[in-house]
Amino acid sequence: MTAQELEHLTIGVLALQGAFVEHIALLQKAAEELPLEHEAERHTTGGLSDHGTAQLSGLPPITIIPVRNPADLSRCAALVLPGGESTSIALIAARTNLLPLLRDFVKVARKPVWGTCAGLILLAEVADRTKSTGQELIGGLDVRVRRNYFGRQVESFEAELDLPFLQDGERTSFHSVFIRAPVVEEVLGPNRKAEVEEHVEGPSGTVTVTAPSKKATMAEVEILARLPGRAKALKDKVATAEELGEDGDIVAVRQGNVFGTAFHPELTGDGRIHRWWLKEVLKATRSPER
Amino acid sequence: MDSMMSSSSGPSQPTPTTLPDRPSAFRSQSSKPNGTTNPLSSYPTTSSPPTQSSTFAVKAGLAQMLKGGVIMDVVDAAQARIAEEAGACAVMALERVPADIRAQGGVARMSDPQMIQEIMRAVTIPVMAKARIGHLVECQILQEIGVDYIDESEVLTPADPTYHVEKNGFATPFVCGCRNLGEALRRISEGAAMIRTKGEAGTGDVVEAVRHMQTVNAQIARAAGCSEPELRALARDLECDLGLLRQTAQLKRLPVVNFAAGGIATPADAALMMQMGCDGVFVGSGIFKSGDAKARAKAIVQATTHYNDPKVLAEVSVGLGEAMVGINCGAMGEQEKLAKRGW
């Protein structure tokens, strides 16, 4: 970590297609609120700065930028992949020569990355139900996602989720919007990806695709949120929901530097997840082991 | 249409589409404090969380996911695949592109559901389809077959001389055309979750698209500078809902996603509309009526993303073959204009 980077933290939102403006607005708001919150925290701990506040002390100025090309990406210490159409985003990224750079960003440099909906699909190592000729993935999360898991637009919905990672004096219930959303169908153990690769055909011309491998990570996949009750409710419609048992579909995961949500926190105007993630970014970019 | 809005089991559930409480599609962009509070504090807290489908937020949310993208008119599965491979964020399934509707004349109606379903099976991106203005049964049919968005479109022959479809009751979201702010807000109060400026479909002449976007922008700027009494007067002038007009004035943009449409034929046209502030573009006849549809479709997608980067725009504008043969809107009789349909 160089002194220059400490002085200024640039966070990018991939702006090739989709709801990137919403992410930029909420991250900006979170960046403005963070110093205030930080001040309040200092007062309550009465100067006995514990580990948490020490990590956040001396906040750098934060700039949020849209990322459309390699030059934009090279400025970023962290990145959000927004919701949108993952096929469009992948195609445009490939034509803009961003794909290899994004893979290095996520899987080699291991900088903090957060994907929502289409972003989660792009960050998965394996994705089901992609278009008939497949699509490019960035990867980084050892999971297998299924696109459009709940069905078409009429099956899109709003739901209340419990997000325990938001604790910190905050409510952990979070209202979430799922739009033609994916879910994490499976957390992939070692060697599992290779097995999956043999399995390519899907219903009505869709295919399963995998991300190119890079440097492996030792970090475990943590399941951060599930959507309770949905698996049961959908049993009649989607046979594979049974595999998940009654625990509910996995809708938020983290593996080391990579965070993914199947829903859209950027659509509700509730900035708590953005604030949480920004704090995680600050911790990661300032911890000495990186 | 009564049971299309599924309500959850919770007590005194707020009706999501009641006008004053209508969630803006741009809550995160609102500068007003009440636009950023969690609007869901009124949700009942029971052990099994309520899920609500077909709320306005869900309908407008899909449009937000389409932003920065290109929606392409396609007439069969093969064209739909070309559009998907080019990077389209959605396709519009219809039997005849507007240029052919214009050339062939006659009554233009909803497409054969079987043809729409073939397209739905062929691609994994959202599929939209058109219904005639005011034809609520065509809309019911399109909802039944599961299209992702219904376009109540002036490109087809209007079915109702007085009213547009009451769109709030449908589970499927609607996009509607507009030439000005009043028309846009009337459609939103009927339930449209996405707007497109009309332009003049099937001409390949971008001038009307520019005119309509300019008009909407100018009227929004005017509303943003209005006092409350002035807003009331403006709402009367524009013949629109005061609440929606106030919201538009605060947001300084339409409260739903707004794409440009009608006459976009080149990558430069698409970028021009994006620079004027639209959220994305519809390209109808412009792609599959041109010499090299694949190359042009790709180039328009790249131009829509990189609309502010002249270097990229120059690169993608090279060697696209012949653009569609245009019709000059200036030489067109007023009664030939499709944009005039809609009330």
PDB file of C-alpha atoms in Angstrom, chain A residues 18-29 32 265-271 274, chain B residues 23-37 60-61 63-65 67-68 247-258 277-279:
ATOM      1  CA  GLY A  18     -27.335  -1.771 -16.563  1.00  0.00           C
ATOM      2  CA  ALA A  19     -28.183   0.049 -13.329  1.00  0.00           C
ATOM      3  CA  PHE A  20     -24.775   1.617 -12.627  1.00  0.00           C
ATOM      4  CA  VAL A  21     -26.034   5.130 -11.878  1.00  0.00           C
ATOM      5  CA  GLU A  22     -27.967   3.835  -8.852  1.00  0.00           C
ATOM      6  CA  HIS A  23     -24.830   2.182  -7.419  1.00  0.00           C
ATOM      7  CA  ILE A  24     -22.781   5.323  -7.947  1.00  0.00           C
ATOM      8  CA  ALA A  25     -25.402   7.426  -6.121  1.00  0.00           C
ATOM      9  CA  LEU A  26     -25.595   5.066  -3.119  1.00  0.00           C
ATOM     10  CA  LEU A  27     -21.816   4.655  -2.874  1.00  0.00           C
ATOM     11  CA  GLN A  28     -21.384   8.401  -2.997  1.00  0.00           C
ATOM     12  CA  LYS A  29     -23.905   8.789  -0.207  1.00  0.00           C
ATOM     13  CA  GLU A  32     -20.228  11.073   2.561  1.00  0.00           C
ATOM     14  CA  PRO A 265     -29.785  -3.198  -3.009  1.00  0.00           C
ATOM     15  CA  GLU A 266     -29.311  -0.325  -5.472  1.00  0.00           C
ATOM     16  CA  LEU A 267     -33.036  -0.232  -6.282  1.00  0.00           C
ATOM     17  CA  THR A 268     -34.424   0.449  -2.825  1.00  0.00           C
ATOM     18  CA  GLY A 269     -32.618   3.618  -1.810  1.00  0.00           C
ATOM     19  CA  ASP A 270     -31.490   1.791   1.362  1.00  0.00           C
ATOM     20  CA  GLY A 271     -27.738   2.328   1.501  1.00  0.00           C
ATOM     21  CA  HIS A 274     -23.254  -0.064   0.340  1.00  0.00           C
TER      22      HIS A 274
ATOM     23  CA  PRO B  23     -42.243   4.179  -5.378  1.00  0.00           C
ATOM     24  CA  SER B  24     -40.076   6.110  -7.721  1.00  0.00           C
ATOM     25  CA  ALA B  25     -37.827   4.062  -9.893  1.00  0.00           C
ATOM     26  CA  PHE B  26     -35.131   6.484  -8.831  1.00  0.00           C
ATOM     27  CA  ARG B  27     -35.361   6.408  -5.073  1.00  0.00           C
ATOM     28  CA  SER B  28     -31.622   6.170  -4.823  1.00  0.00           C
ATOM     29  CA  GLN B  29     -31.218   9.302  -6.926  1.00  0.00           C
ATOM     30  CA  SER B  30     -33.712  11.441  -5.080  1.00  0.00           C
ATOM     31  CA  SER B  31     -32.173  14.348  -3.250  1.00  0.00           C
ATOM     32  CA  LYS B  32     -35.117  14.478  -0.889  1.00  0.00           C
ATOM     33  CA  PRO B  33     -34.598  12.806   2.476  1.00  0.00           C
ATOM     34  CA  ASN B  34     -37.862  10.902   2.221  1.00  0.00           C
ATOM     35  CA  GLY B  35     -36.681   9.454  -1.027  1.00  0.00           C
ATOM     36  CA  THR B  36     -33.863   7.681   0.690  1.00  0.00           C
ATOM     37  CA  THR B  37     -35.564   6.233   3.738  1.00  0.00           C
ATOM     38  CA  ALA B  60     -39.762  -0.346 -13.049  1.00  0.00           C
ATOM     39  CA  GLY B  61     -36.773  -2.334 -11.780  1.00  0.00           C
ATOM     40  CA  ALA B  63     -36.404  -1.211 -16.987  1.00  0.00           C
ATOM     41  CA  GLN B  64     -33.558  -0.011 -14.754  1.00  0.00           C
ATOM     42  CA  MET B  65     -31.658  -3.199 -15.606  1.00  0.00           C
ATOM     43  CA  LYS B  67     -30.450   1.025 -19.021  1.00  0.00           C
ATOM     44  CA  GLY B  68     -27.434   1.827 -21.119  1.00  0.00           C
ATOM     45  CA  GLN B 247     -41.771  14.194  -8.366  1.00  0.00           C
ATOM     46  CA  THR B 248     -40.347  14.818 -11.848  1.00  0.00           C
ATOM     47  CA  ALA B 249     -39.415  18.369 -10.851  1.00  0.00           C
ATOM     48  CA  GLN B 250     -37.593  17.117  -7.749  1.00  0.00           C
ATOM     49  CA  LEU B 251     -35.754  14.328  -9.561  1.00  0.00           C
ATOM     50  CA  LYS B 252     -35.051  16.583 -12.574  1.00  0.00           C
ATOM     51  CA  ARG B 253     -35.814  13.565 -14.739  1.00  0.00           C
ATOM     52  CA  LEU B 254     -38.753  11.290 -15.507  1.00  0.00           C
ATOM     53  CA  PRO B 255     -39.601   9.100 -12.500  1.00  0.00           C
ATOM     54  CA  VAL B 256     -39.165   5.986 -14.656  1.00  0.00           C
ATOM     55  CA  VAL B 257     -36.552   4.882 -17.175  1.00  0.00           C
ATOM     56  CA  ASN B 258     -36.768   6.717 -20.509  1.00  0.00           C
ATOM     57  CA  GLY B 277     -29.876  12.239 -21.674  1.00  0.00           C
ATOM     58  CA  CYS B 278     -31.975   9.188 -22.530  1.00  0.00           C
ATOM     59  CA  ASP B 279     -31.325   5.964 -20.607  1.00  0.00           C
TER      60      ASP B 279
END
